[in-house]
PDB file of C-alpha atoms in Angstrom:
ATOM      1  CA  MET A  30     -26.074 -23.038 -10.396  1.00 73.00           C
ATOM      2  CA  PHE A  31     -24.310 -24.855  -7.584  1.00 79.00           C
ATOM      3  CA  GLU A  32     -21.414 -25.439  -9.998  1.00 79.00           C
ATOM      4  CA  ILE A  33     -21.029 -21.673 -10.482  1.00 85.00           C
ATOM      5  CA  TRP A  34     -20.699 -21.045  -6.742  1.00 90.00           C
ATOM      6  CA  THR A  35     -18.355 -24.000  -6.307  1.00 86.00           C
ATOM      7  CA  TYR A  36     -16.041 -22.883  -9.108  1.00 82.00           C
ATOM      8  CA  ALA A  37     -16.071 -19.222  -8.028  1.00 88.00           C
ATOM      9  CA  PHE A  38     -15.404 -20.052  -4.383  1.00 88.00           C
ATOM     10  CA  GLY A  39     -12.643 -22.515  -5.225  1.00 83.00           C
ATOM     11  CA  ILE A  40     -10.671 -20.144  -7.426  1.00 81.00           C
ATOM     12  CA  MET A  41     -11.321 -16.889  -5.506  1.00 89.00           C
ATOM     13  CA  TYR A  42     -10.443 -18.313  -2.100  1.00 89.00           C
ATOM     14  CA  SER A  43      -7.351 -20.249  -3.146  1.00 82.00           C
ATOM     15  CA  PRO A  44      -3.942 -18.678  -2.351  1.00 79.00           C
ATOM     16  CA  GLY A  45      -2.983 -15.818  -4.633  1.00 83.00           C
ATOM     17  CA  PRO A  46      -1.464 -12.321  -4.558  1.00 86.00           C
ATOM     18  CA  VAL A  47      -4.627 -10.555  -3.380  1.00 91.00           C
ATOM     19  CA  ASN A  48      -5.278 -13.082  -0.619  1.00 91.00           C
ATOM     20  CA  PHE A  49      -1.625 -13.039   0.484  1.00 89.00           C
ATOM     21  CA  LEU A  50      -1.844  -9.256   0.864  1.00 91.00           C
ATOM     22  CA  GLY A  51      -5.017  -9.649   2.894  1.00 93.00           C
ATOM     23  CA  LEU A  52      -3.372 -12.250   5.133  1.00 91.00           C
ATOM     24  CA  ASN A  53      -0.352 -10.052   5.747  1.00 89.00           C
ATOM     25  CA  GLY A  54      -2.523  -7.054   6.586  1.00 91.00           C
ATOM     26  CA  GLY A  55      -4.523  -9.126   9.053  1.00 92.00           C
ATOM     27  CA  VAL A  56      -1.434 -10.373  10.849  1.00 89.00           C
ATOM     28  CA  ASN A  57      -0.332  -6.765  11.227  1.00 86.00           C
ATOM     29  CA  GLY A  58      -3.723  -5.744  12.629  1.00 89.00           C
ATOM     30  CA  LYS A  59      -4.906  -3.730   9.607  1.00 91.00           C
ATOM     31  CA  THR A  60      -8.087  -5.540   8.587  1.00 93.00           C
ATOM     32  CA  LYS A  61     -10.300  -2.493   9.177  1.00 94.00           C
ATOM     33  CA  GLN A  62      -7.806  -0.122   7.523  1.00 94.00           C
ATOM     34  CA  ASN A  63      -7.632  -2.370   4.429  1.00 95.00           C
ATOM     35  CA  LEU A  64     -11.385  -2.525   3.778  1.00 96.00           C
ATOM     36  CA  GLY A  65     -10.904  -0.112   0.867  1.00 96.00           C
ATOM     37  CA  PHE A  66      -8.440  -2.551  -0.698  1.00 96.00           C
ATOM     38  CA  PHE A  67     -10.947  -5.402  -0.378  1.00 97.00           C
ATOM     39  CA  ALA A  68     -13.639  -3.188  -1.917  1.00 97.00           C
ATOM     40  CA  GLY A  69     -11.296  -2.434  -4.825  1.00 96.00           C
ATOM     41  CA  VAL A  70     -10.921  -6.168  -5.436  1.00 96.00           C
ATOM     42  CA  GLY A  71     -14.696  -6.611  -5.434  1.00 96.00           C
ATOM     43  CA  VAL A  72     -15.262  -3.682  -7.812  1.00 97.00           C
ATOM     44  CA  ALA A  73     -12.560  -5.007 -10.162  1.00 96.00           C
ATOM     45  CA  MET A  74     -14.327  -8.375 -10.321  1.00 96.00           C
ATOM     46  CA  LEU A  75     -17.666  -6.651 -10.924  1.00 95.00           C
ATOM     47  CA  LEU A  76     -16.159  -4.721 -13.841  1.00 94.00           C
ATOM     48  CA  LEU A  77     -14.730  -7.955 -15.257  1.00 92.00           C
ATOM     49  CA  PHE A  78     -18.013  -9.830 -14.898  1.00 92.00           C
ATOM     50  CA  LEU A  79     -20.085  -7.060 -16.467  1.00 90.00           C
ATOM     51  CA  SER A  80     -17.721  -6.226 -19.318  1.00 87.00           C
ATOM     52  CA  LEU A  81     -16.959  -9.836 -20.217  1.00 82.00           C
ATOM     53  CA  GLY A  82     -20.594 -10.793 -19.736  1.00 76.00           C
ATOM     54  CA  PHE A  83     -21.767  -8.270 -22.313  1.00 75.00           C
ATOM     55  CA  LEU A  84     -18.819  -8.395 -24.707  1.00 70.00           C
ATOM     56  CA  GLY A  85     -17.585 -11.943 -24.168  1.00 57.00           C
ATOM     57  CA  ASN A  86     -14.241 -13.232 -25.373  1.00 50.00           C
ATOM     58  CA  SER A  87     -13.983 -10.449 -27.970  1.00 52.00           C
ATOM     59  CA  LEU A  88     -12.960  -8.003 -25.226  1.00 54.00           C
ATOM     60  CA  ILE A  89      -9.970 -10.032 -24.045  1.00 55.00           C
ATOM     61  CA  SER A  90      -8.070 -11.473 -26.962  1.00 57.00           C
ATOM     62  CA  PRO A  91      -5.643 -14.306 -26.220  1.00 61.00           C
ATOM     63  CA  ASN A  92      -2.965 -12.071 -27.736  1.00 72.00           C
ATOM     64  CA  VAL A  93      -3.582  -9.421 -25.063  1.00 71.00           C
ATOM     65  CA  LEU A  94      -3.381 -11.700 -22.017  1.00 69.00           C
ATOM     66  CA  PRO A  95       0.449 -12.103 -22.042  1.00 82.00           C
ATOM     67  CA  TYR A  96       0.893  -8.322 -21.901  1.00 82.00           C
ATOM     68  CA  THR A  97      -1.735  -7.955 -19.167  1.00 73.00           C
ATOM     69  CA  SER A  98      -0.019 -10.733 -17.223  1.00 75.00           C
ATOM     70  CA  LEU A  99       3.345  -9.010 -17.589  1.00 84.00           C
ATOM     71  CA  LEU A 100       1.901  -5.769 -16.231  1.00 81.00           C
ATOM     72  CA  GLY A 101       0.221  -7.663 -13.413  1.00 74.00           C
ATOM     73  CA  SER A 102       3.385  -9.494 -12.399  1.00 82.00           C
ATOM     74  CA  GLY A 103       5.279  -6.203 -12.403  1.00 85.00           C
ATOM     75  CA  TYR A 104       2.687  -4.566 -10.162  1.00 78.00           C
ATOM     76  CA  ILE A 105       2.711  -7.533  -7.772  1.00 78.00           C
ATOM     77  CA  LEU A 106       6.508  -7.300  -7.586  1.00 86.00           C
ATOM     78  CA  TYR A 107       6.129  -3.618  -6.736  1.00 83.00           C
ATOM     79  CA  LEU A 108       3.763  -4.455  -3.875  1.00 78.00           C
ATOM     80  CA  ALA A 109       6.148  -7.184  -2.693  1.00 83.00           C
ATOM     81  CA  SER A 110       9.001  -4.679  -2.577  1.00 88.00           C
ATOM     82  CA  LYS A 111       6.864  -2.301  -0.493  1.00 81.00           C
ATOM     83  CA  LEU A 112       6.078  -5.096   1.954  1.00 78.00           C
ATOM     84  CA  LEU A 113       9.742  -6.044   2.182  1.00 84.00           C
ATOM     85  CA  HIS A 114      10.738  -2.445   2.850  1.00 83.00           C
ATOM     86  CA  ALA A 115       8.041  -2.083   5.524  1.00 75.00           C
ATOM     87  CA  SER A 116       9.192  -5.276   7.253  1.00 74.00           C
ATOM     88  CA  PHE A 117      12.512  -3.669   8.175  1.00 76.00           C
ATOM     89  CA  GLN A 118      10.674  -0.822   9.931  1.00 69.00           C
ATOM     90  CA  GLN A 119       8.008  -2.793  11.784  1.00 53.00           C
ATOM     91  CA  HIS A 120       9.984  -3.389  14.961  1.00 51.00           C
ATOM     92  CA  SER A 121      11.755  -0.011  15.021  1.00 48.00           C
ATOM     93  CA  PRO A 122      10.671   2.143  17.992  1.00 42.00           C
ATOM     94  CA  ILE A 123       8.316   5.039  17.229  1.00 40.00           C
ATOM     95  CA  THR A 124       7.603   7.392  20.094  1.00 39.00           C
ATOM     96  CA  ASP A 125       5.973  10.387  18.470  1.00 44.00           C
ATOM     97  CA  THR A 126       2.190  10.033  18.154  1.00 42.00           C
ATOM     98  CA  SER A 127       1.943  11.864  14.828  1.00 44.00           C
ATOM     99  CA  GLU A 128       4.713   9.686  13.425  1.00 43.00           C
ATOM    100  CA  LYS A 129       2.816   6.588  14.534  1.00 42.00           C
ATOM    101  CA  GLU A 130      -0.338   7.805  12.803  1.00 42.00           C
ATOM    102  CA  GLU A 131       1.576   8.685   9.638  1.00 42.00           C
ATOM    103  CA  LYS A 132       3.226   5.246   9.531  1.00 43.00           C
ATOM    104  CA  HIS A 133      -0.120   3.606  10.250  1.00 45.00           C
ATOM    105  CA  THR A 134      -1.723   5.473   7.331  1.00 42.00           C
ATOM    106  CA  GLU A 135       1.090   4.785   4.891  1.00 48.00           C
ATOM    107  CA  GLU A 136       1.078   1.035   5.462  1.00 67.00           C
ATOM    108  CA  ARG A 137      -2.596   0.434   4.755  1.00 79.00           C
ATOM    109  CA  LEU A 138      -3.689  -0.942   1.399  1.00 87.00           C
ATOM    110  CA  ARG A 139      -6.015   1.315  -0.554  1.00 92.00           C
ATOM    111  CA  PHE A 140      -8.958   0.935  -2.939  1.00 95.00           C
ATOM    112  CA  ARG A 141      -6.862   1.864  -5.975  1.00 93.00           C
ATOM    113  CA  GLN A 142      -4.325  -0.851  -5.199  1.00 92.00           C
ATOM    114  CA  GLY A 143      -7.018  -3.509  -4.858  1.00 93.00           C
ATOM    115  CA  LEU A 144      -8.676  -2.410  -8.100  1.00 94.00           C
ATOM    116  CA  THR A 145      -5.385  -2.332 -10.025  1.00 92.00           C
ATOM    117  CA  VAL A 146      -3.889  -5.585  -8.804  1.00 90.00           C
ATOM    118  CA  GLN A 147      -7.109  -7.515  -9.444  1.00 92.00           C
ATOM    119  CA  LEU A 148      -7.670  -6.076 -12.919  1.00 90.00           C
ATOM    120  CA  LEU A 149      -4.093  -7.021 -13.828  1.00 86.00           C
ATOM    121  CA  ASN A 150      -4.247 -10.389 -12.069  1.00 83.00           C
ATOM    122  CA  PRO A 151      -4.650 -13.262 -14.582  1.00 78.00           C
ATOM    123  CA  LYS A 152      -6.435 -15.186 -11.849  1.00 79.00           C
ATOM    124  CA  GLY A 153      -9.277 -12.672 -12.118  1.00 84.00           C
ATOM    125  CA  LEU A 154      -9.741 -13.457 -15.802  1.00 79.00           C
ATOM    126  CA  VAL A 155      -9.394 -17.184 -15.179  1.00 75.00           C
ATOM    127  CA  ALA A 156     -12.160 -16.891 -12.599  1.00 80.00           C
ATOM    128  CA  THR A 157     -14.426 -14.734 -14.753  1.00 86.00           C
ATOM    129  CA  LEU A 158     -14.252 -16.062 -18.311  1.00 78.00           C
ATOM    130  CA  PRO A 159     -15.521 -19.626 -17.728  1.00 76.00           C
ATOM    131  CA  ILE A 160     -18.407 -18.309 -15.652  1.00 84.00           C
ATOM    132  CA  VAL A 161     -19.687 -15.662 -18.080  1.00 84.00           C
ATOM    133  CA  THR A 162     -18.968 -17.540 -21.312  1.00 74.00           C
ATOM    134  CA  ILE A 163     -19.853 -21.119 -20.322  1.00 73.00           C
ATOM    135  CA  GLN A 164     -21.657 -21.420 -16.994  1.00 80.00           C
ATOM    136  CA  PHE A 165     -23.984 -18.417 -17.326  1.00 84.00           C
ATOM    137  CA  PRO A 166     -25.309 -19.480 -20.774  1.00 79.00           C
ATOM    138  CA  ALA A 167     -25.649 -23.103 -19.592  1.00 76.00           C
ATOM    139  CA  ALA A 168     -27.793 -21.933 -16.656  1.00 83.00           C
ATOM    140  CA  ASP A 169     -29.745 -19.526 -18.913  1.00 84.00           C
ATOM    141  CA  ILE A 170     -28.471 -16.519 -16.968  1.00 86.00           C
ATOM    142  CA  SER A 171     -28.529 -13.266 -18.940  1.00 82.00           C
ATOM    143  CA  GLY A 172     -29.676  -9.655 -18.842  1.00 86.00           C
ATOM    144  CA  MET A 173     -30.584  -8.279 -15.421  1.00 90.00           C
ATOM    145  CA  THR A 174     -30.254 -11.724 -13.881  1.00 91.00           C
ATOM    146  CA  GLY A 175     -26.666 -11.797 -15.080  1.00 89.00           C
ATOM    147  CA  VAL A 176     -26.059  -8.383 -13.514  1.00 92.00           C
ATOM    148  CA  LEU A 177     -27.416  -9.597 -10.160  1.00 94.00           C
ATOM    149  CA  TRP A 178     -25.253 -12.711 -10.342  1.00 94.00           C
ATOM    150  CA  SER A 179     -22.238 -10.545 -11.155  1.00 94.00           C
ATOM    151  CA  VAL A 180     -22.895  -8.376  -8.098  1.00 96.00           C
ATOM    152  CA  ALA A 181     -23.273 -11.449  -5.876  1.00 96.00           C
ATOM    153  CA  LEU A 182     -20.063 -13.019  -7.180  1.00 96.00           C
ATOM    154  CA  SER A 183     -18.219  -9.717  -6.734  1.00 96.00           C
ATOM    155  CA  ILE A 184     -19.304  -9.667  -3.081  1.00 96.00           C
ATOM    156  CA  LEU A 185     -17.872 -13.191  -2.854  1.00 96.00           C
ATOM    157  CA  ALA A 186     -14.619 -11.834  -4.309  1.00 95.00           C
ATOM    158  CA  PHE A 187     -14.616  -9.028  -1.732  1.00 97.00           C
ATOM    159  CA  GLY A 188     -14.874 -11.660   0.993  1.00 96.00           C
ATOM    160  CA  ALA A 189     -11.833 -13.635  -0.167  1.00 94.00           C
ATOM    161  CA  PRO A 190      -9.024 -11.274   0.939  1.00 95.00           C
ATOM    162  CA  LEU A 191     -11.197 -10.195   3.877  1.00 96.00           C
ATOM    163  CA  SER A 192     -11.409 -13.776   5.137  1.00 95.00           C
ATOM    164  CA  TYR A 193      -7.640 -14.192   4.781  1.00 93.00           C
ATOM    165  CA  SER A 194      -7.192 -10.942   6.687  1.00 95.00           C
ATOM    166  CA  LEU A 195      -9.453 -12.149   9.503  1.00 95.00           C
ATOM    167  CA  ILE A 196      -7.480 -15.383   9.711  1.00 91.00           C
ATOM    168  CA  GLY A 197      -4.293 -13.338   9.757  1.00 90.00           C
ATOM    169  CA  GLY A 198      -5.740 -11.186  12.532  1.00 91.00           C
ATOM    170  CA  ALA A 199      -6.443 -14.263  14.649  1.00 88.00           C
ATOM    171  CA  LEU A 200      -2.912 -15.487  14.002  1.00 84.00           C
ATOM    172  CA  GLY A 201      -1.421 -12.063  14.735  1.00 83.00           C
ATOM    173  CA  ARG A 202      -3.005 -11.924  18.171  1.00 78.00           C
ATOM    174  CA  GLN A 203      -0.954 -14.973  19.125  1.00 76.00           C
ATOM    175  CA  ILE A 204       2.283 -13.185  18.259  1.00 70.00           C
ATOM    176  CA  GLU A 205       3.663 -10.758  20.832  1.00 63.00           C
ATOM    177  CA  ASN A 206       7.173 -10.061  19.547  1.00 70.00           C
ATOM    178  CA  PRO A 207       7.165  -7.348  16.807  1.00 74.00           C
ATOM    179  CA  ARG A 208      10.203  -9.052  15.273  1.00 77.00           C
ATOM    180  CA  TYR A 209       8.009 -12.005  14.321  1.00 77.00           C
ATOM    181  CA  PHE A 210       5.624  -9.647  12.521  1.00 73.00           C
ATOM    182  CA  ALA A 211       8.566  -8.411  10.476  1.00 79.00           C
ATOM    183  CA  TYR A 212       9.652 -11.965   9.623  1.00 82.00           C
ATOM    184  CA  PHE A 213       6.113 -12.877   8.594  1.00 77.00           C
ATOM    185  CA  THR A 214       5.891  -9.813   6.354  1.00 77.00           C
ATOM    186  CA  ARG A 215       9.152 -10.796   4.669  1.00 86.00           C
ATOM    187  CA  VAL A 216       7.810 -14.290   4.018  1.00 85.00           C
ATOM    188  CA  MET A 217       4.678 -12.759   2.457  1.00 79.00           C
ATOM    189  CA  ALA A 218       6.864 -10.491   0.300  1.00 84.00           C
ATOM    190  CA  VAL A 219       8.843 -13.504  -0.935  1.00 87.00           C
ATOM    191  CA  LEU A 220       5.632 -15.428  -1.680  1.00 84.00           C
ATOM    192  CA  LEU A 221       4.251 -12.464  -3.619  1.00 79.00           C
ATOM    193  CA  ALA A 222       7.469 -12.253  -5.613  1.00 87.00           C
ATOM    194  CA  TYR A 223       7.211 -15.991  -6.341  1.00 86.00           C
ATOM    195  CA  VAL A 224       3.594 -15.556  -7.516  1.00 79.00           C
ATOM    196  CA  ALA A 225       4.637 -12.653  -9.752  1.00 82.00           C
ATOM    197  CA  VAL A 226       7.437 -14.654 -11.367  1.00 88.00           C
ATOM    198  CA  SER A 227       5.123 -17.655 -11.805  1.00 84.00           C
ATOM    199  CA  ILE A 228       2.499 -15.487 -13.530  1.00 76.00           C
ATOM    200  CA  CYS A 229       5.130 -14.004 -15.819  1.00 86.00           C
ATOM    201  CA  ILE A 230       6.486 -17.424 -16.792  1.00 88.00           C
ATOM    202  CA  GLU A 231       3.137 -19.182 -17.175  1.00 80.00           C
ATOM    203  CA  HIS A 232       1.116 -16.488 -18.944  1.00 74.00           C
ATOM    204  CA  SER A 233       3.764 -14.423 -20.746  1.00 84.00           C
ATOM    205  CA  LEU A 234       7.140 -16.092 -21.337  1.00 88.00           C
ATOM    206  CA  SER A 235       5.663 -19.526 -22.098  1.00 86.00           C
ATOM    207  CA  VAL A 236       3.506 -17.903 -24.807  1.00 81.00           C
ATOM    208  CA  TRP A 237       6.297 -15.850 -26.352  1.00 86.00           C
ATOM    209  CA  PHE A 238       8.963 -18.557 -25.992  1.00 85.00           C
ATOM    210  CA  PRO A 239       7.131 -21.913 -26.151  1.00 78.00           C
TER     211      PRO A 239
END
């Protein structure tokens, strides 16, 4: 069972699109506002664990993964473009209180975004499939025990972007110039775009054009 936790922790807490978004939100002081996004990530992983646990590999055919990966890379690119656009407004002066609140609300990541990006993220499937199809049977985990394990691992998934956000928050407190926040956001946008292109090449184009 230790191997399950080790594998899950290693792959969920390694750099990826969801964790990059969490890090960026933390640097910009939005950890609390982005809790819905983190919850969406956790719920997405729970859905993957439960569905794949009961239906196994038959639910996700290898022929479907390239198309899912293409959708996921497109959605990640969309989020990267939103971050890039926001970075050019971060150090612009805002004096009206209602405008500040509106901007503050618009920039937060929501539950739906966390759910969508994680369901379309190939990393989610890579994390889930070996656990439910190999490690769970090897440890004789099934039925209600499997459900409880799925819930526990989904909480672990919720903690991944949250931990990145907390680290980002600690880093953000050391930055006083709003211009640096904007530069950091642009770097995160570029990294997200790189991840999206890498996913597209590795999981889609390499399959269609070997």
